[in-house]
Amino acid sequence: MSVVPRRLDVSRLEPPEPMVQALAALRELGADEYLVIAHRREPVPLYDLLPGLGFRHRVQQGAATAFEIVIWRQAGPEPEAGP
Amino acid sequence: MTAPGLPAGALPGFGPPGADGLPPLHVPLRFFLTAALSGVLLGGLWLLEGDAAFGSRWATSQLAATHLLTLGFFVMVMFGALFQVVPVLGGGAVPRAVLVGSIVHPCLGLGTGCLAWGLWNWSPGWMQLGGLLLALAFLVFVPAVGVCVLRARALALRPVRLAVGAFAVAVALGLFLAVGITFPELGITFRSWTNVHAAWGGLGFGLLLVVGVSHQVVPMFHVTPAYGPRTTRFVPPAIGAGLVLLLLPWPAPRVAGVGLAAAAGLWHVHATLRLLQRRRRRRLDPTVLGWQCGLFAVGAGLWLALVDAVAPEAVGWVAEAPAREVLVAALFGFAGLGTVVVGMLTKIVPFLAFLHLQRLAVARGDFAAMVGLPTMDRFVGRRAAFVAVGLHAAAAAVVVAAARWPEFGRVAGALAVMSFGWLGVVIAVAALRYGRAARSIVRAGA
């Protein structure tokens, strides 16, 4: 099964909005989707939550923001590095 | 059923520190609430004494008011905030934070009260009792936090490390002055050393801590670019070096010390105001307003201190020499750091409430609760926050005027009572709303 990205840009939001929106997006994430968050800093507190919620993540340099955090289901395949 | 890790029947979030090193919410909140109470007492003192307090910095009532502001408000808020700031900046959890807080909070509060009462009535017995309680508070707090900031290597902690060191020096100078008052036969020239004590407390602890915290929270909370490396690298040690020069008992290095510390402080003020102008979200924000008003006042106070040290005749038109010292303190302290701190509290208190609720939802594995948490403005509304900052700015304007024209003293006192009283109500309401939200999460998961 191929997975498709759902993109979320939180780079202009004040805390705790990035965390709130990231959790809301994860809750709504479809079985065939993974989440790509554009952020100006690394959301370390979010990383701590992900394993307990059944997700894994990796960090890559963003196109327009300093960081892109790619999050996918533990049971699913890791998405390939995108543009 | 209670959350994992919490004792049965405990109010959620009022339990042991979490894995992230944050102590329970009641630890900082009790410090913040007592700080607001100290501010109300300070305003009440000015209301009673009026122009007698503002007529001379050496008036017993003004000495009492100064310590209610510095120890009762600033140190109280900053101690409470350090329990949260140190883990966030990479210093790890303050060891035994609940126990440390339970000892430090009453000792600091009662010690400040006894010292202020003793100074107001010039009663050495009350002053000594206050000094003992304060010494106990500092002897417990400074090593507990000092261990965290010294063992951590995070660059972000460098200004905090300097601030805690400066606080220890300010306390030592305060004890030195207390010995001079208790034993006048020793001939300690405590008036000249009082300025050094005030500089180590105000510039050393107060400004350095605000500098260190602003390096992190201004870009994070207000979505600005990061501070430049020259600002983060050079401002804190320059302030520290200036303060060291103040310890030398000769006029020339002391003038150089004031110049260096004030110039470094002005650099930081300028850098922060520029960053706030470049924030990505230009929405009017009470905390940003607090930063802007407060930093303008800090800058004005530092500029006046700088010119007064280098060329006092150039600022003779501002006020007579003794009144200029009161004016510097009013601008830098009450108006400057005070407005910054009030603005920060309207952001930090709801943020901490949110963070602790989130921790509770995570501990219960409740994904729905994590997503549906109340927003920050449900704890402190925007209008309430603007009123808090606006009231403090209004009080600050009249306190500054009273430093020049003491007949404004009673109006300044009335506004200070209103400002700090409102701040206390805002924090208390946030705490009550937090408790209600936490109980509802627990009930939903039971």
Short mmCIF file of C-alpha atoms in Angstrom, two decimals:
data_model
loop_
_atom_site.label_atom_id
_atom_site.label_comp_id
_atom_site.label_asym_id
_atom_site.label_seq_id
_atom_site.Cartn_x
_atom_site.Cartn_y
_atom_site.Cartn_z
CA MET A 1 0.00 0.00 0.00
CA SER A 2 1.43 3.42 -0.91
CA VAL A 3 1.18 6.23 1.61
CA VAL A 4 0.55 9.88 0.80
CA PRO A 5 1.73 12.93 2.70
CA ARG A 6 -0.52 15.29 4.67
CA ARG A 7 1.28 18.62 5.12
CA LEU A 8 1.01 20.94 8.11
CA ASP A 9 2.86 24.28 8.41
CA VAL A 10 3.17 25.45 12.03
CA SER A 11 6.20 27.68 11.49
CA ARG A 12 4.33 30.90 12.22
CA LEU A 13 2.38 29.68 15.25
CA GLU A 14 3.10 30.50 18.89
CA PRO A 15 3.41 27.71 21.49
CA PRO A 16 1.48 25.61 22.27
CA GLU A 17 -0.41 25.87 18.94
CA PRO A 18 2.16 23.80 16.94
CA MET A 19 1.75 20.90 19.38
CA VAL A 20 -2.06 21.25 19.45
CA GLN A 21 -2.33 21.24 15.66
CA ALA A 22 0.17 18.40 15.28
CA LEU A 23 -1.77 16.19 17.71
CA ALA A 24 -5.07 17.05 16.02
CA ALA A 25 -3.60 16.17 12.61
CA LEU A 26 -2.21 12.88 13.95
CA ARG A 27 -5.60 11.95 15.38
CA GLU A 28 -7.25 12.52 11.99
CA LEU A 29 -4.49 10.85 9.98
CA GLY A 30 -5.83 8.27 7.57
CA ALA A 31 -4.45 4.75 7.35
CA ASP A 32 -2.84 5.58 4.00
CA GLU A 33 -1.33 8.90 5.13
CA TYR A 34 1.76 10.20 6.87
CA LEU A 35 2.30 13.69 8.33
CA VAL A 36 4.92 16.23 7.28
CA ILE A 37 5.20 19.17 9.69
CA ALA A 38 7.03 22.34 8.61
CA HIS A 39 8.48 23.97 11.72
CA ARG A 40 11.01 26.69 12.62
CA ARG A 41 12.44 24.61 15.51
CA GLU A 42 12.59 20.96 16.55
CA PRO A 43 9.47 20.08 18.60
CA VAL A 44 11.28 17.90 21.16
CA PRO A 45 8.23 17.52 23.48
CA LEU A 46 6.25 16.11 20.54
CA TYR A 47 8.97 13.50 19.88
CA ASP A 48 8.54 12.24 23.45
CA LEU A 49 4.83 11.61 22.84
CA LEU A 50 5.03 9.86 19.49
CA PRO A 51 6.06 6.30 20.52
CA GLY A 52 3.23 6.16 23.08
CA LEU A 53 0.77 7.20 20.38
CA GLY A 54 2.01 4.57 17.94
CA PHE A 55 4.07 6.76 15.63
CA ARG A 56 7.70 7.10 14.52
CA HIS A 57 9.44 10.15 13.14
CA ARG A 58 12.50 11.50 11.37
CA VAL A 59 13.73 15.06 10.88
CA GLN A 60 14.87 16.53 7.59
CA GLN A 61 15.80 19.97 6.38
CA GLY A 62 12.73 21.81 5.12
CA ALA A 63 12.33 23.57 1.80
CA ALA A 64 10.92 26.81 3.23
CA THR A 65 11.40 26.21 6.97
CA ALA A 66 14.35 25.12 9.09
CA PHE A 67 12.90 21.68 9.86
CA GLU A 68 10.47 19.18 8.45
CA ILE A 69 9.31 16.44 10.76
CA VAL A 70 8.03 13.35 8.99
CA ILE A 71 5.72 11.19 11.15
CA TRP A 72 4.29 7.80 10.20
CA ARG A 73 2.53 4.90 11.89
CA GLN A 74 4.77 2.37 13.63
CA ALA A 75 2.96 -0.43 11.83
CA GLY A 76 3.42 1.19 8.41
CA PRO A 77 6.42 1.62 6.09
CA GLU A 78 8.76 4.58 6.48
CA PRO A 79 7.98 7.15 3.76
CA GLU A 80 10.72 7.81 1.29
CA ALA A 81 12.62 11.10 1.54
CA GLY A 82 10.56 13.63 -0.40
CA PRO A 83 11.49 16.97 -1.94
CA MET B 1 -8.70 6.32 39.62
CA THR B 2 -5.75 8.71 39.52
CA ALA B 3 -3.14 9.20 36.84
CA PRO B 4 -0.19 6.80 36.86
CA GLY B 5 2.52 8.07 39.15
CA LEU B 6 0.14 10.19 41.23
CA PRO B 7 -0.80 9.28 44.78
CA ALA B 8 -4.44 8.23 45.19
CA GLY B 9 -6.70 11.23 45.70
CA ALA B 10 -4.07 13.75 44.64
CA LEU B 11 -5.18 16.63 42.47
CA PRO B 12 -3.77 15.95 38.99
CA GLY B 13 -0.71 18.03 38.20
CA PHE B 14 -0.14 18.58 41.89
CA GLY B 15 1.80 15.32 42.16
CA PRO B 16 5.49 14.49 41.73
CA PRO B 17 7.68 16.00 38.98
CA GLY B 18 7.32 14.45 35.54
CA ALA B 19 9.97 12.76 33.46
CA ASP B 20 10.54 16.09 31.69
CA GLY B 21 11.84 17.59 34.93
CA LEU B 22 9.00 20.04 35.44
CA PRO B 23 7.85 20.22 39.05
CA PRO B 24 4.12 20.17 39.82
CA LEU B 25 2.25 23.36 38.95
CA HIS B 26 1.65 24.38 42.56
CA VAL B 27 5.39 24.95 43.04
CA PRO B 28 5.72 28.00 40.76
CA LEU B 29 2.12 29.16 41.24
CA ARG B 30 2.46 29.67 44.98
CA PHE B 31 5.52 31.85 44.36
CA PHE B 32 3.66 33.89 41.72
CA LEU B 33 0.61 34.40 43.94
CA THR B 34 2.74 35.50 46.90
CA ALA B 35 4.62 37.89 44.60
CA ALA B 36 1.33 39.57 43.71
CA LEU B 37 0.47 39.81 47.43
CA SER B 38 3.85 41.45 48.12
CA GLY B 39 3.07 43.96 45.39
CA VAL B 40 -0.26 44.77 47.01
CA LEU B 41 1.52 45.34 50.35
CA LEU B 42 4.07 47.54 48.57
CA GLY B 43 1.26 49.65 47.07
CA GLY B 44 -0.45 49.80 50.46
CA LEU B 45 2.74 51.10 52.05
CA TRP B 46 3.06 53.85 49.44
CA LEU B 47 -0.65 54.64 49.89
CA LEU B 48 -0.11 55.10 53.65
CA GLU B 49 3.18 56.99 53.46
CA GLY B 50 2.69 59.01 50.26
CA ASP B 51 5.30 61.69 49.68
CA ALA B 52 7.18 60.71 52.86
CA ALA B 53 8.25 57.49 51.09
CA PHE B 54 9.25 59.14 47.82
CA GLY B 55 10.95 62.15 49.44
CA SER B 56 14.16 60.19 50.13
CA ARG B 57 15.50 56.78 49.17
CA TRP B 58 16.73 56.50 52.77
CA ALA B 59 13.24 56.97 54.25
CA THR B 60 12.49 53.84 56.29
CA SER B 61 9.19 53.37 54.46
CA GLN B 62 11.00 53.52 51.08
CA LEU B 63 13.63 51.03 52.25
CA ALA B 64 10.77 48.71 53.25
CA ALA B 65 8.99 49.30 49.91
CA THR B 66 12.20 48.61 47.97
CA HIS B 67 12.59 45.21 49.64
CA LEU B 68 8.92 44.34 49.16
CA LEU B 69 9.44 45.02 45.44
CA THR B 70 12.85 43.36 45.03
CA LEU B 71 12.59 40.36 47.37
CA GLY B 72 8.80 40.10 47.67
CA PHE B 73 7.98 40.50 43.99
CA PHE B 74 11.01 40.04 41.71
CA VAL B 75 12.93 37.36 43.64
CA MET B 76 9.66 35.57 44.47
CA VAL B 77 8.61 35.43 40.78
CA MET B 78 12.10 34.57 39.56
CA PHE B 79 12.61 31.77 42.10
CA GLY B 80 9.24 30.29 41.12
CA ALA B 81 10.07 30.63 37.43
CA LEU B 82 13.53 29.06 37.82
CA PHE B 83 11.93 25.76 38.90
CA GLN B 84 10.46 25.64 35.37
CA VAL B 85 13.13 27.50 33.40
CA VAL B 86 16.13 25.42 34.48
CA PRO B 87 14.75 22.07 33.18
CA VAL B 88 13.50 23.72 29.96
CA LEU B 89 16.95 25.22 29.28
CA GLY B 90 18.64 21.87 29.72
CA GLY B 91 19.66 22.01 33.38
CA GLY B 92 17.60 18.98 34.39
CA ALA B 93 15.10 18.81 37.21
CA VAL B 94 15.76 20.84 40.36
CA PRO B 95 16.40 18.08 42.93
CA ARG B 96 13.56 17.58 45.40
CA ALA B 97 11.75 20.54 43.87
CA VAL B 98 8.60 20.12 45.97
CA LEU B 99 10.57 19.98 49.24
CA VAL B 100 12.84 22.85 48.20
CA GLY B 101 9.79 24.92 47.21
CA SER B 102 8.02 24.08 50.46
CA ILE B 103 10.96 25.42 52.49
CA VAL B 104 11.97 28.36 50.31
CA HIS B 105 8.50 29.80 49.67
CA PRO B 106 7.41 30.42 53.29
CA CYS B 107 10.92 31.47 54.37
CA LEU B 108 11.21 33.95 51.51
CA GLY B 109 7.69 35.32 52.04
CA LEU B 110 7.87 35.62 55.83
CA GLY B 111 11.49 36.77 55.74
CA THR B 112 10.62 39.57 53.34
CA GLY B 113 7.66 40.57 55.49
CA CYS B 114 9.74 40.66 58.69
CA LEU B 115 12.57 42.57 56.98
CA ALA B 116 10.19 45.13 55.46
CA TRP B 117 8.40 45.60 58.79
CA GLY B 118 11.76 45.95 60.56
CA LEU B 119 13.02 48.50 58.03
CA TRP B 120 9.78 50.50 58.12
CA ASN B 121 9.84 50.74 61.92
CA TRP B 122 13.66 50.63 62.11
CA SER B 123 13.51 47.65 64.43
CA PRO B 124 16.78 45.63 64.38
CA GLY B 125 15.01 42.62 65.95
CA TRP B 126 12.54 42.29 63.07
CA MET B 127 15.31 42.93 60.55
CA GLN B 128 17.44 40.16 62.07
CA LEU B 129 14.50 37.72 62.11
CA GLY B 130 13.80 38.59 58.48
CA GLY B 131 17.48 38.17 57.64
CA LEU B 132 17.58 34.73 59.25
CA LEU B 133 14.51 33.50 57.36
CA LEU B 134 15.84 34.92 54.09
CA ALA B 135 19.25 33.35 54.70
CA LEU B 136 17.53 29.96 55.18
CA ALA B 137 15.57 30.44 51.94
CA PHE B 138 18.71 31.35 49.98
CA LEU B 139 20.85 28.62 51.57
CA VAL B 140 18.33 26.03 50.39
CA PHE B 141 17.49 27.53 46.97
CA VAL B 142 20.85 28.70 45.62
CA PRO B 143 22.68 25.33 46.03
CA ALA B 144 19.67 23.37 44.69
CA VAL B 145 19.45 25.46 41.52
CA GLY B 146 23.20 26.11 41.41
CA VAL B 147 23.91 22.37 41.12
CA CYS B 148 21.63 22.17 38.06
CA VAL B 149 23.03 25.22 36.25
CA LEU B 150 26.66 24.36 37.02
CA ARG B 151 26.56 20.71 35.96
CA ALA B 152 24.71 21.37 32.68
CA ARG B 153 26.71 22.38 29.64
CA ALA B 154 23.84 24.00 27.70
CA LEU B 155 24.89 27.41 26.33
CA ALA B 156 21.41 28.72 27.04
CA LEU B 157 22.11 28.36 30.77
CA ARG B 158 25.17 30.64 30.79
CA PRO B 159 23.27 33.88 31.63
CA VAL B 160 21.21 31.99 34.24
CA ARG B 161 24.44 30.71 35.80
CA LEU B 162 25.79 34.25 35.95
CA ALA B 163 22.47 35.51 37.37
CA VAL B 164 22.48 32.93 40.18
CA GLY B 165 26.12 33.83 40.97
CA ALA B 166 25.23 37.55 40.97
CA PHE B 167 22.34 36.81 43.30
CA ALA B 168 24.72 35.14 45.76
CA VAL B 169 26.99 38.22 45.66
CA ALA B 170 23.98 40.55 46.14
CA VAL B 171 22.95 38.52 49.20
CA ALA B 172 26.51 38.64 50.59
CA LEU B 173 26.57 42.42 50.11
CA GLY B 174 23.17 42.67 51.79
CA LEU B 175 24.48 40.73 54.79
CA PHE B 176 27.53 43.02 54.86
CA LEU B 177 25.19 46.03 54.98
CA ALA B 178 23.09 44.39 57.69
CA VAL B 179 26.22 43.92 59.79
CA GLY B 180 27.02 47.60 59.23
CA ILE B 181 23.57 48.63 60.48
CA THR B 182 23.65 46.26 63.48
CA PHE B 183 27.18 47.24 64.52
CA PRO B 184 27.61 50.94 63.67
CA GLU B 185 30.92 50.97 65.59
CA LEU B 186 32.47 49.02 62.65
CA GLY B 187 32.16 52.20 60.56
CA ILE B 188 30.94 50.48 57.38
CA THR B 189 29.99 53.17 54.84
CA PHE B 190 26.77 51.39 54.04
CA ARG B 191 25.29 54.17 51.88
CA SER B 192 27.97 53.85 49.19
CA TRP B 193 27.86 50.03 49.31
CA THR B 194 24.06 50.11 49.03
CA ASN B 195 24.37 51.15 45.37
CA VAL B 196 26.73 48.23 44.72
CA HIS B 197 24.30 45.85 46.48
CA ALA B 198 21.41 47.25 44.40
CA ALA B 199 23.42 46.93 41.16
CA TRP B 200 24.31 43.28 41.81
CA GLY B 201 20.69 42.54 42.66
CA GLY B 202 19.06 44.57 39.88
CA LEU B 203 21.52 44.31 37.01
CA GLY B 204 23.13 41.08 38.14
CA PHE B 205 20.20 38.91 39.14
CA GLY B 206 17.26 40.78 37.60
CA LEU B 207 18.59 41.88 34.24
CA LEU B 208 20.83 38.85 33.61
CA LEU B 209 17.94 36.50 34.28
CA VAL B 210 15.64 38.49 31.98
CA VAL B 211 18.42 38.45 29.34
CA GLY B 212 18.86 34.68 29.64
CA VAL B 213 15.14 33.96 29.57
CA SER B 214 14.49 36.36 26.69
CA HIS B 215 17.11 34.62 24.51
CA GLN B 216 14.79 31.61 24.61
CA VAL B 217 11.25 32.91 25.03
CA VAL B 218 11.21 35.92 22.69
CA PRO B 219 11.96 33.88 19.53
CA MET B 220 9.83 30.96 20.76
CA PHE B 221 6.68 32.71 22.04
CA HIS B 222 6.65 35.69 19.70
CA VAL B 223 7.86 33.96 16.52
CA THR B 224 10.82 36.26 15.87
CA PRO B 225 14.20 35.45 14.34
CA ALA B 226 16.80 34.20 16.84
CA TYR B 227 19.10 36.63 18.66
CA GLY B 228 22.40 37.30 16.91
CA PRO B 229 25.45 35.41 18.21
CA ARG B 230 27.18 38.64 19.34
CA THR B 231 24.21 39.51 21.56
CA THR B 232 23.94 36.08 23.15
CA ARG B 233 27.71 35.65 23.52
CA PHE B 234 28.86 39.05 24.75
CA VAL B 235 26.01 40.78 26.62
CA PRO B 236 25.86 38.50 29.70
CA PRO B 237 29.64 38.45 30.40
CA ALA B 238 29.85 42.22 29.75
CA ILE B 239 27.17 42.85 32.39
CA GLY B 240 29.04 40.48 34.74
CA ALA B 241 32.39 42.20 34.11
CA GLY B 242 30.82 45.62 34.77
CA LEU B 243 29.46 44.37 38.08
CA VAL B 244 32.88 43.03 39.11
CA LEU B 245 34.37 46.50 38.49
CA LEU B 246 31.74 47.93 40.84
CA LEU B 247 33.24 45.90 43.69
CA LEU B 248 36.49 47.88 43.52
CA PRO B 249 36.49 50.68 46.10
CA TRP B 250 37.71 53.45 43.75
CA PRO B 251 35.62 55.87 41.67
CA ALA B 252 37.20 55.30 38.23
CA PRO B 253 36.59 51.52 37.95
CA ARG B 254 33.13 51.98 39.42
CA VAL B 255 32.24 54.50 36.69
CA ALA B 256 33.69 52.10 34.10
CA GLY B 257 31.65 49.27 35.65
CA VAL B 258 28.38 51.22 35.45
CA GLY B 259 29.26 52.19 31.88
CA LEU B 260 30.04 48.64 30.76
CA ALA B 261 27.01 47.02 32.42
CA ALA B 262 24.62 49.76 31.25
CA ALA B 263 25.99 49.70 27.67
CA ALA B 264 25.61 45.90 27.53
CA GLY B 265 22.08 46.18 28.93
CA LEU B 266 21.19 48.84 26.35
CA TRP B 267 22.55 46.56 23.61
CA HIS B 268 20.21 43.79 24.76
CA VAL B 269 17.24 46.20 24.98
CA HIS B 270 17.89 47.40 21.44
CA ALA B 271 18.33 43.86 20.09
CA THR B 272 15.10 42.65 21.72
CA LEU B 273 13.02 45.61 20.55
CA ARG B 274 14.33 45.10 17.00
CA LEU B 275 13.43 41.39 17.12
CA LEU B 276 9.93 42.19 18.38
CA GLN B 277 9.49 44.56 15.44
CA ARG B 278 10.39 41.66 13.13
CA ARG B 279 7.97 39.13 14.62
CA ARG B 280 6.05 37.17 12.03
CA ARG B 281 2.66 37.46 13.71
CA ARG B 282 1.94 41.18 14.09
CA ARG B 283 -1.15 40.61 16.26
CA LEU B 284 -1.36 42.96 19.26
CA ASP B 285 -0.29 40.86 22.24
CA PRO B 286 -0.29 41.77 25.94
CA THR B 287 3.06 40.07 26.60
CA VAL B 288 4.69 41.84 23.65
CA LEU B 289 3.26 45.12 24.97
CA GLY B 290 4.81 44.29 28.36
CA TRP B 291 8.19 43.64 26.72
CA GLN B 292 8.03 46.86 24.71
CA CYS B 293 6.91 49.17 27.55
CA GLY B 294 9.23 47.47 30.04
CA LEU B 295 12.29 47.49 27.80
CA PHE B 296 11.81 51.18 26.95
CA ALA B 297 11.78 51.89 30.70
CA VAL B 298 14.81 49.62 31.32
CA GLY B 299 16.62 51.46 28.52
CA ALA B 300 15.69 54.87 29.95
CA GLY B 301 16.88 53.80 33.42
CA LEU B 302 20.17 52.42 32.08
CA TRP B 303 20.75 55.52 29.94
CA LEU B 304 20.12 57.80 32.93
CA ALA B 305 22.47 55.70 35.13
CA LEU B 306 25.12 55.73 32.41
CA VAL B 307 25.04 59.51 31.85
CA ASP B 308 24.76 60.14 35.59
CA ALA B 309 27.95 58.13 36.16
CA VAL B 310 29.95 59.68 33.31
CA ALA B 311 28.70 63.28 33.17
CA PRO B 312 26.25 64.02 35.98
CA GLU B 313 25.98 67.69 35.03
CA ALA B 314 24.36 66.65 31.73
CA VAL B 315 21.33 65.19 33.53
CA GLY B 316 21.02 67.85 36.23
CA TRP B 317 17.87 69.09 34.50
CA VAL B 318 16.17 65.72 35.03
CA ALA B 319 16.22 65.90 38.82
CA GLU B 320 18.47 66.69 41.77
CA ALA B 321 21.20 64.07 42.39
CA PRO B 322 19.45 62.09 45.20
CA ALA B 323 16.15 62.06 43.29
CA ARG B 324 17.97 60.82 40.17
CA GLU B 325 18.95 57.63 41.99
CA VAL B 326 15.29 57.03 42.91
CA LEU B 327 14.33 57.80 39.31
CA VAL B 328 16.83 55.24 37.96
CA ALA B 329 15.44 52.61 40.34
CA ALA B 330 11.83 53.48 39.44
CA LEU B 331 12.53 53.33 35.70
CA PHE B 332 14.71 50.22 35.75
CA GLY B 333 12.92 48.29 38.50
CA PHE B 334 9.21 49.01 38.88
CA ALA B 335 8.57 50.33 35.36
CA GLY B 336 11.16 48.28 33.44
CA LEU B 337 11.63 44.80 34.85
CA GLY B 338 8.22 45.05 36.57
CA THR B 339 6.26 45.52 33.32
CA VAL B 340 8.30 42.81 31.58
CA VAL B 341 7.59 40.37 34.42
CA VAL B 342 3.86 41.17 34.60
CA GLY B 343 3.58 40.71 30.82
CA MET B 344 5.52 37.43 30.98
CA LEU B 345 3.31 36.11 33.79
CA THR B 346 0.20 36.60 31.66
CA LYS B 347 1.82 34.24 29.12
CA ILE B 348 3.75 31.83 31.33
CA VAL B 349 0.92 31.01 33.77
CA PRO B 350 -1.58 29.85 31.09
CA PHE B 351 1.23 28.11 29.18
CA LEU B 352 2.25 26.15 32.27
CA ALA B 353 -1.39 25.31 33.00
CA PHE B 354 -1.74 23.96 29.45
CA LEU B 355 1.56 22.08 29.65
CA HIS B 356 0.61 20.35 32.91
CA LEU B 357 -2.85 19.41 31.59
CA GLN B 358 -1.20 17.95 28.53
CA ARG B 359 1.17 15.98 30.74
CA LEU B 360 -1.82 14.65 32.65
CA ALA B 361 -3.58 13.59 29.44
CA VAL B 362 -0.37 11.93 28.20
CA ALA B 363 0.11 10.10 31.50
CA ARG B 364 -3.40 8.67 31.08
CA GLY B 365 -2.80 7.81 27.43
CA ASP B 366 -5.90 9.84 26.58
CA PHE B 367 -5.45 10.96 22.95
CA ALA B 368 -8.87 12.63 22.84
CA ALA B 369 -8.08 14.68 25.95
CA MET B 370 -4.70 15.69 24.49
CA VAL B 371 -6.40 17.11 21.41
CA GLY B 372 -9.32 18.70 23.25
CA LEU B 373 -7.42 20.60 25.94
CA PRO B 374 -8.65 24.13 26.75
CA THR B 375 -6.74 26.82 24.86
CA MET B 376 -4.39 29.15 26.74
CA ASP B 377 -6.83 32.06 26.71
CA ARG B 378 -9.31 29.91 28.65
CA PHE B 379 -6.92 30.22 31.61
CA VAL B 380 -6.01 33.91 31.19
CA GLY B 381 -8.23 35.81 28.76
CA ARG B 382 -6.73 38.37 26.37
CA ARG B 383 -8.69 41.23 27.92
CA ALA B 384 -7.61 40.26 31.46
CA ALA B 385 -3.98 40.11 30.31
CA PHE B 386 -4.19 43.52 28.62
CA VAL B 387 -5.73 44.99 31.79
CA ALA B 388 -2.86 43.50 33.86
CA VAL B 389 -0.16 45.00 31.60
CA GLY B 390 -2.05 48.30 31.18
CA LEU B 391 -2.62 48.72 34.92
CA HIS B 392 1.04 48.04 35.62
CA ALA B 393 2.18 50.46 32.92
CA ALA B 394 -0.12 53.15 34.36
CA ALA B 395 1.17 52.47 37.90
CA ALA B 396 4.74 52.56 36.57
CA ALA B 397 4.22 55.95 34.91
CA VAL B 398 2.98 57.43 38.19
CA VAL B 399 5.75 55.73 40.24
CA VAL B 400 8.31 57.32 37.90
CA ALA B 401 6.56 60.67 38.29
CA ALA B 402 6.55 60.24 42.08
CA ALA B 403 10.32 59.67 42.02
CA ARG B 404 10.59 63.23 40.64
CA TRP B 405 7.53 64.75 42.34
CA PRO B 406 6.89 62.88 45.63
CA GLU B 407 3.38 64.31 45.99
CA PHE B 408 2.29 61.64 43.46
CA GLY B 409 3.26 58.95 46.01
CA ARG B 410 -0.29 58.09 47.16
CA VAL B 411 -1.65 57.86 43.59
CA ALA B 412 1.30 55.60 42.74
CA GLY B 413 0.44 53.42 45.75
CA ALA B 414 -3.25 53.18 44.80
CA LEU B 415 -2.38 52.16 41.24
CA ALA B 416 0.20 49.65 42.47
CA VAL B 417 -2.45 48.04 44.71
CA MET B 418 -4.81 47.80 41.74
CA SER B 419 -2.11 46.46 39.41
CA PHE B 420 -0.74 43.76 41.70
CA GLY B 421 -4.22 42.96 43.05
CA TRP B 422 -5.49 42.33 39.52
CA LEU B 423 -2.40 40.25 38.73
CA GLY B 424 -3.14 38.09 41.79
CA VAL B 425 -6.77 37.63 40.68
CA VAL B 426 -5.63 36.64 37.17
CA ILE B 427 -3.21 34.01 38.52
CA ALA B 428 -5.71 32.67 41.06
CA VAL B 429 -8.45 32.35 38.43
CA ALA B 430 -6.01 30.52 36.11
CA ALA B 431 -5.15 28.10 38.94
CA LEU B 432 -8.86 27.43 39.64
CA ARG B 433 -9.59 26.85 35.94
CA TYR B 434 -6.60 24.52 35.72
CA GLY B 435 -7.89 22.50 38.69
CA ARG B 436 -11.35 22.24 37.13
CA ALA B 437 -9.94 21.13 33.74
CA ALA B 438 -7.62 18.59 35.40
CA ARG B 439 -10.49 17.06 37.39
CA SER B 440 -12.58 16.76 34.24
CA ILE B 441 -9.77 14.87 32.46
CA VAL B 442 -9.52 12.50 35.42
CA ARG B 443 -13.30 12.01 35.56
CA ALA B 444 -13.49 11.37 31.81
CA GLY B 445 -10.86 8.64 32.08
CA ALA B 446 -12.17 7.06 35.28
#
